[in-house]
């Protein structure tokens, strides 16, 4: 798929339609016959400059623990991948990679390989190396 195809309105509409279908499929189950809504557990947290919310049917065993573990994973990934924290692995990589080899965690290496592949497949429509330009143009605000 090239950049033009990837960003074509028809392709975007198809992707949005697929996402909507997935959301419909994972909506909370309704009790059979009763028509009553299932009570839901909502667990949310702010991270990565947005809100994350996990919604599960109330009463599932370990639901709160599972939701909290999911949100903790988001926090862990933010701490590893953010460019807004000097101690993050990505910040360290950005500081050191021009001068020396930098060992990174396997999940970060896999992510960088995937990002490189997506950049090639979209002919540059999505390019994680655009950060310095975005910052130079004044769009890099926190």
Short mmCIF file of C-alpha atoms in Angstrom, two decimals:
data_model
loop_
_atom_site.label_atom_id
_atom_site.label_comp_id
_atom_site.label_asym_id
_atom_site.label_seq_id
_atom_site.Cartn_x
_atom_site.Cartn_y
_atom_site.Cartn_z
CA UNK A 1 0.00 0.00 0.00
CA UNK A 2 1.42 3.39 -0.89
CA UNK A 3 1.02 6.70 0.92
CA UNK A 4 -1.71 7.94 -1.39
CA UNK A 5 -3.78 4.76 -0.95
CA UNK A 6 -3.23 4.79 2.81
CA UNK A 7 -4.55 8.34 3.17
CA UNK A 8 -7.36 8.05 0.60
CA UNK A 9 -10.76 8.96 2.09
CA UNK A 10 -12.23 5.62 0.97
CA UNK A 11 -9.46 3.74 2.80
CA UNK A 12 -9.91 5.90 5.90
CA UNK A 13 -13.66 5.31 5.81
CA UNK A 14 -13.08 1.56 5.48
CA UNK A 15 -10.72 1.59 8.47
CA UNK A 16 -13.19 3.63 10.53
CA UNK A 17 -15.98 1.22 9.59
CA UNK A 18 -13.88 -1.76 10.66
CA UNK A 19 -13.08 -0.07 13.98
CA UNK A 20 -16.77 0.63 14.56
CA UNK A 21 -17.64 -3.03 13.87
CA UNK A 22 -15.05 -4.16 16.41
CA UNK A 23 -16.48 -1.76 19.00
CA UNK A 24 -19.97 -3.11 18.38
CA UNK A 25 -18.73 -6.68 18.85
CA UNK A 26 -17.04 -5.97 22.18
CA UNK A 27 -19.85 -4.00 23.76
CA UNK A 28 -20.96 -5.31 27.10
CA UNK A 29 -23.19 -8.36 26.86
CA UNK A 30 -26.85 -7.90 27.69
CA UNK A 31 -28.69 -10.39 29.87
CA UNK A 32 -30.88 -12.70 27.84
CA UNK A 33 -34.53 -11.79 27.78
CA UNK A 34 -34.48 -9.18 30.51
CA UNK A 35 -33.38 -6.25 28.34
CA UNK A 36 -31.72 -4.73 31.39
CA UNK A 37 -28.28 -3.22 31.11
CA UNK A 38 -25.43 -5.08 32.75
CA UNK A 39 -23.82 -3.05 35.55
CA UNK A 40 -20.38 -1.93 34.44
CA UNK A 41 -17.10 -1.28 36.19
CA UNK A 42 -15.33 1.85 34.86
CA UNK A 43 -11.64 2.31 35.67
CA UNK A 44 -9.83 5.28 34.15
CA UNK A 45 -6.53 7.10 34.29
CA UNK A 46 -4.76 9.94 32.50
CA UNK A 47 -1.57 9.09 30.64
CA UNK A 48 0.13 10.09 27.38
CA UNK A 49 -1.79 13.39 27.42
CA UNK A 50 -5.15 11.63 27.10
CA UNK A 51 -7.66 9.63 29.12
CA UNK A 52 -7.77 5.84 29.14
CA UNK A 53 -10.82 3.97 30.38
CA UNK A 54 -11.41 0.27 30.78
CA UNK A 55 -15.02 -0.85 31.05
CA UNK A 56 -15.85 -4.37 32.18
CA UNK A 57 -19.05 -6.10 33.24
CA UNK A 58 -19.46 -5.75 36.99
CA UNK A 59 -18.87 -8.90 38.99
CA UNK A 60 -16.26 -10.56 36.79
CA UNK A 61 -13.65 -12.28 38.96
CA UNK A 62 -10.56 -10.10 39.34
CA UNK A 63 -12.08 -7.38 37.10
CA UNK A 64 -10.59 -4.52 39.12
CA UNK A 65 -7.16 -6.19 39.21
CA UNK A 66 -7.24 -6.79 35.45
CA UNK A 67 -8.31 -3.22 34.69
CA UNK A 68 -5.66 -1.79 37.00
CA UNK A 69 -3.00 -4.04 35.45
CA UNK A 70 -3.98 -2.78 31.99
CA UNK A 71 -3.70 0.85 33.06
CA UNK A 72 -0.41 0.13 34.84
CA UNK A 73 0.92 -1.26 31.55
CA UNK A 74 -0.02 1.99 29.81
CA UNK A 75 1.90 3.91 32.50
CA UNK A 76 4.90 1.62 32.06
CA UNK A 77 4.90 2.12 28.29
CA UNK A 78 4.57 5.87 28.66
CA UNK A 79 7.52 5.91 31.05
CA UNK A 80 9.58 3.96 28.51
CA UNK A 81 8.49 5.69 25.29
CA UNK A 82 7.84 9.33 26.12
CA UNK A 83 10.12 12.09 24.90
CA UNK A 84 8.80 14.35 27.66
CA UNK A 85 10.75 12.62 30.45
CA UNK A 86 14.55 12.75 30.44
CA UNK A 87 14.81 9.34 32.12
CA UNK A 88 12.74 7.46 29.51
CA UNK A 89 14.40 4.88 27.31
CA UNK A 90 13.46 6.78 24.15
CA UNK A 91 14.93 10.02 25.53
CA UNK A 92 18.15 8.18 26.38
CA UNK A 93 18.21 6.63 22.91
CA UNK A 94 17.72 10.05 21.30
CA UNK A 95 20.56 11.53 23.38
CA UNK A 96 23.11 8.75 22.88
CA UNK A 97 22.47 7.01 19.55
CA UNK A 98 24.36 9.55 17.42
CA UNK A 99 27.55 8.99 19.46
CA UNK A 100 27.44 5.28 20.30
CA UNK A 101 25.52 2.05 20.07
CA UNK A 102 22.63 1.98 22.49
CA UNK A 103 21.11 -1.23 23.80
CA UNK A 104 17.33 -1.05 24.06
CA UNK A 105 14.66 -3.36 25.44
CA UNK A 106 13.35 -6.00 23.05
CA UNK A 107 9.87 -4.46 22.94
CA UNK A 108 11.30 -1.07 21.94
CA UNK A 109 13.48 -2.67 19.26
CA UNK A 110 10.42 -4.48 17.86
CA UNK A 111 8.44 -1.23 17.91
CA UNK A 112 11.19 0.62 16.03
CA UNK A 113 11.36 -2.14 13.41
CA UNK A 114 7.58 -1.98 12.99
CA UNK A 115 7.69 1.81 12.68
CA UNK A 116 10.38 1.54 10.01
CA UNK A 117 8.27 -0.98 8.07
CA UNK A 118 5.17 1.23 8.28
CA UNK A 119 7.19 4.22 7.09
CA UNK A 120 8.30 2.21 4.03
CA UNK A 121 4.83 0.79 3.33
CA UNK A 122 3.18 4.22 3.54
CA UNK A 123 5.99 5.87 1.57
CA UNK A 124 6.65 8.19 4.49
CA UNK A 125 3.06 9.11 5.38
CA UNK A 126 3.83 7.90 8.91
CA UNK A 127 7.40 8.54 9.99
CA UNK A 128 8.47 8.51 13.63
CA UNK A 129 11.63 10.43 12.73
CA UNK A 130 9.57 13.57 12.06
CA UNK A 131 9.75 14.65 15.73
CA UNK A 132 12.61 17.16 15.30
CA UNK A 133 10.74 18.87 12.46
CA UNK A 134 7.53 19.01 14.47
CA UNK A 135 9.47 20.55 17.36
CA UNK A 136 11.22 23.05 15.08
CA UNK A 137 7.88 24.12 13.61
CA UNK A 138 6.51 24.82 17.09
CA UNK A 139 4.00 21.97 17.33
CA UNK A 140 5.91 20.22 20.14
CA UNK A 141 4.14 21.50 23.23
CA UNK A 142 3.32 19.76 26.48
#
